[in-house]
Amino acid sequence: MELKIYKDKNEVAKEFSSYLADFVATKETVHIALSGGSTPKIVFHRLASDYAAKIDWSKIHFYWGDERCVPPTDEQSNYKMTVDHLFSKITMPEENIHRVLGENNPTGEAMRYANLLEINLDRVDGIPQFDLVILGMGDDGHTASIFPHEIALWHAEDHCVVAMHPDSGQERVSINGKVINKSKEVAFLVTGESKADKVTEIINKTGDHKSYPASLVNPESGNLVWFLDHSAASGVRGD
Ligand code: 6PG
């Protein structure tokens, strides 16, 4: 596990964008799972403004680690957020964008997406393997769309599961823990004071860390990089 701690959200976005550019530069084709949330939005802005011409976007196939079960035009859609803040600002082959069809029946879509991952990605021990999974972490310690009240979904056999937001009841399609931990690399983007307690418990393995899905992120490759700002990392020491 590597901790990269920066001054604020903007510096996290700047440094993560540089990391992503380096990650892609040395590879022919990369399959990357995106997350939703406010931190990735700032990253997408930075990528669009500073890397539109610096990254060969045709090398990248984008997927989502989780998506809300809403139409792609809905403000809640992680896909729409990515289109608005990144895809609409770069030259990207349409066929490289593999969105979760949030408008479809959740159970059927979870199955369809799981099959898509099996077809598009290399499989290791039967599990589709991403080159990079980008994750956020909620204030409650959820990651992707695996929430504490449904932490059992982390261990589901199916590559993709239907989860439910604990407050809104909104259904979501999410990849499971096996797919996340099979990824060649996992990058956590976690910023803000509201995350500090959970980050501290998870990284220091203290308190109720075992009850937070984010604490279960432990890629077999060993390549786990936390991108944190000082607010979120106030309880941990950087590398
Ligand atoms: C989602 C995200 C979710 C997000 C966390 C953190 O669909 O909402 O995938 O898991 O990463 O809620 O969100 P912030 O970056 O906004 O804190």
PDB file of C-alpha atoms and ligand atoms in Angstrom:
ATOM      1  CA  MET A   1       0.000   0.000   0.000  1.00  0.00           C
ATOM      2  CA  GLU A   2       1.307   3.446  -0.951  1.00  0.00           C
ATOM      3  CA  LEU A   3      -0.021   6.684   0.524  1.00  0.00           C
ATOM      4  CA  LYS A   4       0.292   9.829  -1.577  1.00  0.00           C
ATOM      5  CA  ILE A   5      -0.805  12.820   0.504  1.00  0.00           C
ATOM      6  CA  TYR A   6      -1.288  16.234  -1.029  1.00  0.00           C
ATOM      7  CA  LYS A   7      -2.323  19.708   0.090  1.00  0.00           C
ATOM      8  CA  ASP A   8      -5.906  19.709  -1.204  1.00  0.00           C
ATOM      9  CA  LYS A   9      -8.389  18.229  -3.719  1.00  0.00           C
ATOM     10  CA  ASN A  10      -6.921  20.187  -6.579  1.00  0.00           C
ATOM     11  CA  GLU A  11      -3.411  18.940  -5.933  1.00  0.00           C
ATOM     12  CA  VAL A  12      -4.760  15.374  -5.628  1.00  0.00           C
ATOM     13  CA  ALA A  13      -6.411  15.834  -9.024  1.00  0.00           C
ATOM     14  CA  LYS A  14      -3.225  17.269 -10.531  1.00  0.00           C
ATOM     15  CA  GLU A  15      -0.993  14.482  -9.209  1.00  0.00           C
ATOM     16  CA  PHE A  16      -3.470  11.707 -10.026  1.00  0.00           C
ATOM     17  CA  SER A  17      -3.775  12.998 -13.603  1.00  0.00           C
ATOM     18  CA  SER A  18       0.001  12.825 -13.971  1.00  0.00           C
ATOM     19  CA  TYR A  19      -0.008   9.297 -12.483  1.00  0.00           C
ATOM     20  CA  LEU A  20      -2.719   8.238 -14.952  1.00  0.00           C
ATOM     21  CA  ALA A  21      -0.825   9.685 -17.919  1.00  0.00           C
ATOM     22  CA  ASP A  22       2.290   7.753 -16.871  1.00  0.00           C
ATOM     23  CA  PHE A  23       0.209   4.595 -16.255  1.00  0.00           C
ATOM     24  CA  VAL A  24      -1.206   4.672 -19.789  1.00  0.00           C
ATOM     25  CA  ALA A  25       1.944   5.838 -21.606  1.00  0.00           C
ATOM     26  CA  THR A  26       3.798   2.530 -21.326  1.00  0.00           C
ATOM     27  CA  LYS A  27       0.887   0.275 -22.330  1.00  0.00           C
ATOM     28  CA  GLU A  28      -0.782  -0.728 -25.605  1.00  0.00           C
ATOM     29  CA  THR A  29      -4.339  -1.018 -24.308  1.00  0.00           C
ATOM     30  CA  VAL A  30      -5.674  -0.395 -20.813  1.00  0.00           C
ATOM     31  CA  HIS A  31      -8.993  -1.291 -19.264  1.00  0.00           C
ATOM     32  CA  ILE A  32      -9.896   1.132 -16.495  1.00  0.00           C
ATOM     33  CA  ALA A  33     -12.904   1.132 -14.128  1.00  0.00           C
ATOM     34  CA  LEU A  34     -14.054   4.597 -13.084  1.00  0.00           C
ATOM     35  CA  SER A  35     -15.928   5.670  -9.988  1.00  0.00           C
ATOM     36  CA  GLY A  36     -18.450   8.416  -9.458  1.00  0.00           C
ATOM     37  CA  GLY A  37     -18.474  11.097  -6.808  1.00  0.00           C
ATOM     38  CA  SER A  38     -17.076  14.622  -6.438  1.00  0.00           C
ATOM     39  CA  THR A  39     -13.348  13.813  -6.350  1.00  0.00           C
ATOM     40  CA  PRO A  40     -13.262  12.123  -9.773  1.00  0.00           C
ATOM     41  CA  LYS A  41     -15.154  15.129 -11.147  1.00  0.00           C
ATOM     42  CA  ILE A  42     -12.193  17.375 -10.298  1.00  0.00           C
ATOM     43  CA  VAL A  43      -9.801  14.808 -11.791  1.00  0.00           C
ATOM     44  CA  PHE A  44     -11.799  14.760 -15.033  1.00  0.00           C
ATOM     45  CA  HIS A  45     -11.635  18.560 -15.200  1.00  0.00           C
ATOM     46  CA  ARG A  46      -7.838  18.420 -14.822  1.00  0.00           C
ATOM     47  CA  LEU A  47      -7.474  15.638 -17.391  1.00  0.00           C
ATOM     48  CA  ALA A  48      -9.627  17.564 -19.862  1.00  0.00           C
ATOM     49  CA  SER A  49      -7.735  20.819 -19.363  1.00  0.00           C
ATOM     50  CA  ASP A  50      -4.148  19.537 -19.162  1.00  0.00           C
ATOM     51  CA  TYR A  51      -4.081  16.108 -20.828  1.00  0.00           C
ATOM     52  CA  ALA A  52      -6.524  16.223 -23.742  1.00  0.00           C
ATOM     53  CA  ALA A  53      -3.600  16.137 -26.198  1.00  0.00           C
ATOM     54  CA  LYS A  54      -1.072  14.420 -23.904  1.00  0.00           C
ATOM     55  CA  ILE A  55      -2.801  11.072 -23.433  1.00  0.00           C
ATOM     56  CA  ASP A  56      -3.560   8.696 -26.318  1.00  0.00           C
ATOM     57  CA  TRP A  57      -7.194   8.149 -25.283  1.00  0.00           C
ATOM     58  CA  SER A  58      -7.670   5.524 -27.999  1.00  0.00           C
ATOM     59  CA  LYS A  59      -5.561   3.174 -25.852  1.00  0.00           C
ATOM     60  CA  ILE A  60      -8.049   3.320 -23.004  1.00  0.00           C
ATOM     61  CA  HIS A  61     -11.272   1.348 -22.533  1.00  0.00           C
ATOM     62  CA  PHE A  62     -13.401   2.927 -19.810  1.00  0.00           C
ATOM     63  CA  TYR A  63     -15.815   0.997 -17.603  1.00  0.00           C
ATOM     64  CA  TRP A  64     -17.538   1.852 -14.328  1.00  0.00           C
ATOM     65  CA  GLY A  65     -16.936   0.187 -10.992  1.00  0.00           C
ATOM     66  CA  ASP A  66     -20.442   1.258 -10.094  1.00  0.00           C
ATOM     67  CA  GLU A  67     -23.345   3.074 -11.652  1.00  0.00           C
ATOM     68  CA  ARG A  68     -26.658   4.355 -10.424  1.00  0.00           C
ATOM     69  CA  CYS A  69     -29.714   2.650 -11.939  1.00  0.00           C
ATOM     70  CA  VAL A  70     -30.885   5.788 -13.728  1.00  0.00           C
ATOM     71  CA  PRO A  71     -30.930   6.815 -17.411  1.00  0.00           C
ATOM     72  CA  PRO A  72     -27.646   8.104 -18.913  1.00  0.00           C
ATOM     73  CA  THR A  73     -29.199  11.573 -19.114  1.00  0.00           C
ATOM     74  CA  ASP A  74     -29.942  11.693 -15.378  1.00  0.00           C
ATOM     75  CA  GLU A  75     -27.872  14.094 -13.231  1.00  0.00           C
ATOM     76  CA  GLN A  76     -27.258  11.145 -10.887  1.00  0.00           C
ATOM     77  CA  SER A  77     -25.585   9.113 -13.629  1.00  0.00           C
ATOM     78  CA  ASN A  78     -21.827   8.523 -13.161  1.00  0.00           C
ATOM     79  CA  TYR A  79     -21.637   8.073 -16.939  1.00  0.00           C
ATOM     80  CA  LYS A  80     -23.263  11.480 -17.515  1.00  0.00           C
ATOM     81  CA  MET A  81     -20.865  13.113 -15.050  1.00  0.00           C
ATOM     82  CA  THR A  82     -17.937  11.613 -16.976  1.00  0.00           C
ATOM     83  CA  VAL A  83     -19.333  12.752 -20.332  1.00  0.00           C
ATOM     84  CA  ASP A  84     -19.929  16.275 -19.019  1.00  0.00           C
ATOM     85  CA  HIS A  85     -16.509  16.680 -17.405  1.00  0.00           C
ATOM     86  CA  LEU A  86     -14.225  14.543 -19.580  1.00  0.00           C
ATOM     87  CA  PHE A  87     -15.520  12.708 -22.658  1.00  0.00           C
ATOM     88  CA  SER A  88     -17.158  15.831 -24.102  1.00  0.00           C
ATOM     89  CA  LYS A  89     -13.776  17.577 -23.937  1.00  0.00           C
ATOM     90  CA  ILE A  90     -11.424  14.961 -25.426  1.00  0.00           C
ATOM     91  CA  THR A  91     -11.249  12.825 -28.562  1.00  0.00           C
ATOM     92  CA  MET A  92     -12.313   9.389 -27.448  1.00  0.00           C
ATOM     93  CA  PRO A  93     -13.519   6.440 -29.571  1.00  0.00           C
ATOM     94  CA  GLU A  94     -17.167   5.814 -28.669  1.00  0.00           C
ATOM     95  CA  GLU A  95     -16.569   2.056 -28.824  1.00  0.00           C
ATOM     96  CA  ASN A  96     -14.073   2.381 -25.966  1.00  0.00           C
ATOM     97  CA  ILE A  97     -16.731   3.598 -23.556  1.00  0.00           C
ATOM     98  CA  HIS A  98     -18.514   0.702 -21.859  1.00  0.00           C
ATOM     99  CA  ARG A  99     -21.232   2.223 -19.699  1.00  0.00           C
ATOM    100  CA  VAL A 100     -23.516   0.340 -17.374  1.00  0.00           C
ATOM    101  CA  LEU A 101     -26.990   0.667 -18.901  1.00  0.00           C
ATOM    102  CA  GLY A 102     -28.563   2.345 -15.892  1.00  0.00           C
ATOM    103  CA  GLU A 103     -31.909   2.544 -17.647  1.00  0.00           C
ATOM    104  CA  ASN A 104     -32.193  -1.248 -17.766  1.00  0.00           C
ATOM    105  CA  ASN A 105     -33.561  -3.667 -15.175  1.00  0.00           C
ATOM    106  CA  PRO A 106     -30.826  -3.746 -12.467  1.00  0.00           C
ATOM    107  CA  THR A 107     -30.602  -7.524 -12.077  1.00  0.00           C
ATOM    108  CA  GLY A 108     -30.479  -8.117 -15.814  1.00  0.00           C
ATOM    109  CA  GLU A 109     -27.968  -5.302 -16.296  1.00  0.00           C
ATOM    110  CA  ALA A 110     -25.677  -6.682 -13.561  1.00  0.00           C
ATOM    111  CA  MET A 111     -25.611  -9.969 -15.482  1.00  0.00           C
ATOM    112  CA  ARG A 112     -25.068  -8.262 -18.831  1.00  0.00           C
ATOM    113  CA  TYR A 113     -22.219  -6.144 -17.472  1.00  0.00           C
ATOM    114  CA  ALA A 114     -20.585  -9.145 -15.791  1.00  0.00           C
ATOM    115  CA  ASN A 115     -20.638 -10.937 -19.149  1.00  0.00           C
ATOM    116  CA  LEU A 116     -19.209  -7.874 -20.880  1.00  0.00           C
ATOM    117  CA  LEU A 117     -16.303  -7.837 -18.412  1.00  0.00           C
ATOM    118  CA  GLU A 118     -15.701 -11.541 -19.031  1.00  0.00           C
ATOM    119  CA  ILE A 119     -15.584 -10.927 -22.795  1.00  0.00           C
ATOM    120  CA  ASN A 120     -13.514  -7.729 -22.797  1.00  0.00           C
ATOM    121  CA  LEU A 121     -11.015  -8.370 -20.018  1.00  0.00           C
ATOM    122  CA  ASP A 122      -8.404 -11.027 -19.421  1.00  0.00           C
ATOM    123  CA  ARG A 123      -9.609 -13.513 -16.825  1.00  0.00           C
ATOM    124  CA  VAL A 124      -7.396 -14.639 -13.950  1.00  0.00           C
ATOM    125  CA  ASP A 125      -8.791 -17.551 -11.908  1.00  0.00           C
ATOM    126  CA  GLY A 126     -12.062 -16.911 -13.744  1.00  0.00           C
ATOM    127  CA  ILE A 127     -12.224 -13.271 -12.582  1.00  0.00           C
ATOM    128  CA  PRO A 128     -12.118 -10.397 -15.108  1.00  0.00           C
ATOM    129  CA  GLN A 129      -8.948  -8.390 -14.491  1.00  0.00           C
ATOM    130  CA  PHE A 130      -8.841  -4.614 -14.880  1.00  0.00           C
ATOM    131  CA  ASP A 131      -5.552  -2.848 -15.421  1.00  0.00           C
ATOM    132  CA  LEU A 132      -6.711  -0.134 -13.021  1.00  0.00           C
ATOM    133  CA  VAL A 133      -9.732   0.319 -10.780  1.00  0.00           C
ATOM    134  CA  ILE A 134     -10.290   3.863  -9.537  1.00  0.00           C
ATOM    135  CA  LEU A 135     -12.298   4.001  -6.306  1.00  0.00           C
ATOM    136  CA  GLY A 136     -13.705   6.624  -4.003  1.00  0.00           C
ATOM    137  CA  MET A 137     -14.804   6.125  -0.423  1.00  0.00           C
ATOM    138  CA  GLY A 138     -17.995   7.403   1.147  1.00  0.00           C
ATOM    139  CA  ASP A 139     -18.160   8.997   4.607  1.00  0.00           C
ATOM    140  CA  ASP A 140     -19.600   5.660   5.781  1.00  0.00           C
ATOM    141  CA  GLY A 141     -16.668   3.651   4.410  1.00  0.00           C
ATOM    142  CA  HIS A 142     -18.472   2.369   1.312  1.00  0.00           C
ATOM    143  CA  THR A 143     -16.564   1.943  -1.899  1.00  0.00           C
ATOM    144  CA  ALA A 144     -17.861   1.410  -5.404  1.00  0.00           C
ATOM    145  CA  SER A 145     -21.487   0.838  -4.408  1.00  0.00           C
ATOM    146  CA  ILE A 146     -20.851  -1.736  -1.698  1.00  0.00           C
ATOM    147  CA  PHE A 147     -22.268  -0.164   1.469  1.00  0.00           C
ATOM    148  CA  PRO A 148     -21.661  -1.273   5.079  1.00  0.00           C
ATOM    149  CA  HIS A 149     -25.248  -2.515   5.494  1.00  0.00           C
ATOM    150  CA  GLU A 150     -24.730  -4.828   2.506  1.00  0.00           C
ATOM    151  CA  ILE A 151     -21.067  -5.693   3.056  1.00  0.00           C
ATOM    152  CA  ALA A 152     -21.875  -9.323   2.213  1.00  0.00           C
ATOM    153  CA  LEU A 153     -22.176  -8.218  -1.415  1.00  0.00           C
ATOM    154  CA  TRP A 154     -18.394  -7.755  -1.394  1.00  0.00           C
ATOM    155  CA  HIS A 155     -18.067 -11.539  -1.324  1.00  0.00           C
ATOM    156  CA  ALA A 156     -20.764 -12.245  -3.923  1.00  0.00           C
ATOM    157  CA  GLU A 157     -19.956 -14.885  -6.536  1.00  0.00           C
ATOM    158  CA  ASP A 158     -21.327 -12.769  -9.382  1.00  0.00           C
ATOM    159  CA  HIS A 159     -18.838 -10.273 -10.824  1.00  0.00           C
ATOM    160  CA  CYS A 160     -21.501  -7.566 -10.672  1.00  0.00           C
ATOM    161  CA  VAL A 161     -24.158  -7.106  -8.000  1.00  0.00           C
ATOM    162  CA  VAL A 162     -27.246  -4.974  -7.459  1.00  0.00           C
ATOM    163  CA  ALA A 163     -26.763  -2.799  -4.366  1.00  0.00           C
ATOM    164  CA  MET A 164     -28.993  -0.275  -2.666  1.00  0.00           C
ATOM    165  CA  HIS A 165     -28.068   3.111  -1.251  1.00  0.00           C
ATOM    166  CA  PRO A 166     -28.911   2.954   2.494  1.00  0.00           C
ATOM    167  CA  ASP A 167     -30.560   6.368   2.627  1.00  0.00           C
ATOM    168  CA  SER A 168     -32.133   6.958  -0.772  1.00  0.00           C
ATOM    169  CA  GLY A 169     -32.900   3.322  -1.585  1.00  0.00           C
ATOM    170  CA  GLN A 170     -31.504   3.994  -5.051  1.00  0.00           C
ATOM    171  CA  GLU A 171     -30.423   0.805  -6.777  1.00  0.00           C
ATOM    172  CA  ARG A 172     -26.944   0.573  -8.210  1.00  0.00           C
ATOM    173  CA  VAL A 173     -24.906  -1.927 -10.214  1.00  0.00           C
ATOM    174  CA  SER A 174     -21.469  -2.500  -8.686  1.00  0.00           C
ATOM    175  CA  ILE A 175     -18.500  -4.745  -9.314  1.00  0.00           C
ATOM    176  CA  ASN A 176     -17.798  -7.061  -6.379  1.00  0.00           C
ATOM    177  CA  GLY A 177     -14.751  -7.410  -4.140  1.00  0.00           C
ATOM    178  CA  LYS A 178     -13.241 -10.247  -6.165  1.00  0.00           C
ATOM    179  CA  VAL A 179     -13.113  -8.108  -9.310  1.00  0.00           C
ATOM    180  CA  ILE A 180     -11.699  -5.122  -7.403  1.00  0.00           C
ATOM    181  CA  ASN A 181      -8.980  -7.202  -5.734  1.00  0.00           C
ATOM    182  CA  LYS A 182      -8.066  -8.985  -8.974  1.00  0.00           C
ATOM    183  CA  SER A 183      -7.194  -5.646 -10.598  1.00  0.00           C
ATOM    184  CA  LYS A 184      -3.534  -5.111 -11.500  1.00  0.00           C
ATOM    185  CA  GLU A 185      -3.693  -1.790  -9.695  1.00  0.00           C
ATOM    186  CA  VAL A 186      -6.206   0.069  -7.511  1.00  0.00           C
ATOM    187  CA  ALA A 187      -6.155   3.820  -6.922  1.00  0.00           C
ATOM    188  CA  PHE A 188      -8.232   5.289  -4.085  1.00  0.00           C
ATOM    189  CA  LEU A 189      -9.137   8.951  -4.491  1.00  0.00           C
ATOM    190  CA  VAL A 190     -10.238  10.186  -1.055  1.00  0.00           C
ATOM    191  CA  THR A 191     -10.417  13.827  -0.038  1.00  0.00           C
ATOM    192  CA  GLY A 192     -12.102  15.954   2.578  1.00  0.00           C
ATOM    193  CA  GLU A 193     -12.348  16.122   6.354  1.00  0.00           C
ATOM    194  CA  SER A 194     -15.480  13.962   6.420  1.00  0.00           C
ATOM    195  CA  LYS A 195     -13.392  10.955   5.350  1.00  0.00           C
ATOM    196  CA  ALA A 196     -10.619  11.359   7.951  1.00  0.00           C
ATOM    197  CA  ASP A 197     -12.030   9.062  10.634  1.00  0.00           C
ATOM    198  CA  LYS A 198     -12.663   6.158   8.282  1.00  0.00           C
ATOM    199  CA  VAL A 199      -9.342   6.627   6.467  1.00  0.00           C
ATOM    200  CA  THR A 200      -7.530   6.560   9.811  1.00  0.00           C
ATOM    201  CA  GLU A 201      -9.328   3.412  10.994  1.00  0.00           C
ATOM    202  CA  ILE A 202      -8.840   1.627   7.676  1.00  0.00           C
ATOM    203  CA  ILE A 203      -5.172   2.447   7.168  1.00  0.00           C
ATOM    204  CA  ASN A 204      -4.247   1.953  10.828  1.00  0.00           C
ATOM    205  CA  LYS A 205      -6.531  -1.134  11.035  1.00  0.00           C
ATOM    206  CA  THR A 206      -8.197   0.202  14.180  1.00  0.00           C
ATOM    207  CA  GLY A 207     -11.784   0.711  15.450  1.00  0.00           C
ATOM    208  CA  ASP A 208     -14.539  -0.750  13.266  1.00  0.00           C
ATOM    209  CA  HIS A 209     -12.416  -0.852  10.107  1.00  0.00           C
ATOM    210  CA  LYS A 210     -13.534  -4.417   9.318  1.00  0.00           C
ATOM    211  CA  SER A 211     -17.128  -3.204   8.942  1.00  0.00           C
ATOM    212  CA  TYR A 212     -16.222  -0.796   6.142  1.00  0.00           C
ATOM    213  CA  PRO A 213     -16.181  -2.223   2.580  1.00  0.00           C
ATOM    214  CA  ALA A 214     -13.306   0.151   1.718  1.00  0.00           C
ATOM    215  CA  SER A 215     -11.153  -1.734   4.241  1.00  0.00           C
ATOM    216  CA  LEU A 216     -11.566  -4.901   2.146  1.00  0.00           C
ATOM    217  CA  VAL A 217      -9.778  -3.383  -0.838  1.00  0.00           C
ATOM    218  CA  ASN A 218      -6.563  -5.375  -0.965  1.00  0.00           C
ATOM    219  CA  PRO A 219      -5.502  -6.167  -4.539  1.00  0.00           C
ATOM    220  CA  GLU A 220      -3.618  -9.471  -4.881  1.00  0.00           C
ATOM    221  CA  SER A 221      -1.080  -7.558  -6.981  1.00  0.00           C
ATOM    222  CA  GLY A 222      -0.230  -5.475  -3.924  1.00  0.00           C
ATOM    223  CA  ASN A 223      -0.570  -2.355  -6.079  1.00  0.00           C
ATOM    224  CA  LEU A 224      -2.850  -0.147  -3.971  1.00  0.00           C
ATOM    225  CA  VAL A 225      -2.229   3.591  -4.075  1.00  0.00           C
ATOM    226  CA  TRP A 226      -4.175   6.027  -1.871  1.00  0.00           C
ATOM    227  CA  PHE A 227      -4.381   9.581  -3.213  1.00  0.00           C
ATOM    228  CA  LEU A 228      -5.350  11.680  -0.196  1.00  0.00           C
ATOM    229  CA  ASP A 229      -5.498  15.320   0.718  1.00  0.00           C
ATOM    230  CA  HIS A 230      -4.286  16.514   4.117  1.00  0.00           C
ATOM    231  CA  SER A 231      -7.868  16.792   5.407  1.00  0.00           C
ATOM    232  CA  ALA A 232      -8.666  13.134   4.739  1.00  0.00           C
ATOM    233  CA  ALA A 233      -5.196  11.975   5.857  1.00  0.00           C
ATOM    234  CA  SER A 234      -5.047  13.950   9.117  1.00  0.00           C
ATOM    235  CA  GLY A 235      -4.839  10.714  11.115  1.00  0.00           C
ATOM    236  CA  VAL A 236      -2.229   8.836   9.087  1.00  0.00           C
ATOM    237  CA  ARG A 237       1.411   9.239   8.133  1.00  0.00           C
ATOM    238  CA  GLY A 238       2.366   9.410   4.441  1.00  0.00           C
ATOM    239  CA  ASP A 239       5.027   7.237   2.811  1.00  0.00           C
TER     240      ASP A 239
HETATM  241  C1  6PG B   1     -20.736   6.749  -6.437  1.00  0.00           C
HETATM  242  C2  6PG B   1     -19.289   6.494  -6.195  1.00  0.00           C
HETATM  243  C3  6PG B   1     -19.045   6.390  -4.716  1.00  0.00           C
HETATM  244  C4  6PG B   1     -18.084   7.497  -4.401  1.00  0.00           C
HETATM  245  C5  6PG B   1     -18.051   7.781  -2.923  1.00  0.00           C
HETATM  246  C6  6PG B   1     -17.143   8.971  -2.634  1.00  0.00           C
HETATM  247  O1  6PG B   1     -21.292   6.228  -7.408  1.00  0.00           O
HETATM  248  O2  6PG B   1     -21.271   7.552  -5.648  1.00  0.00           O
HETATM  249  O3  6PG B   1     -18.744   5.483  -6.911  1.00  0.00           O
HETATM  250  O4  6PG B   1     -18.552   5.158  -4.289  1.00  0.00           O
HETATM  251  O5  6PG B   1     -16.802   7.122  -4.846  1.00  0.00           O
HETATM  252  O6  6PG B   1     -19.365   8.056  -2.515  1.00  0.00           O
HETATM  253  O7  6PG B   1     -17.671  10.086  -3.258  1.00  0.00           O
HETATM  254  P1  6PG B   1     -16.939  11.520  -3.134  1.00  0.00           P
HETATM  255  O8  6PG B   1     -15.704  11.425  -3.992  1.00  0.00           O
HETATM  256  O9  6PG B   1     -17.967  12.482  -3.667  1.00  0.00           O
HETATM  257  O10 6PG B   1     -16.621  11.737  -1.696  1.00  0.00           O
END
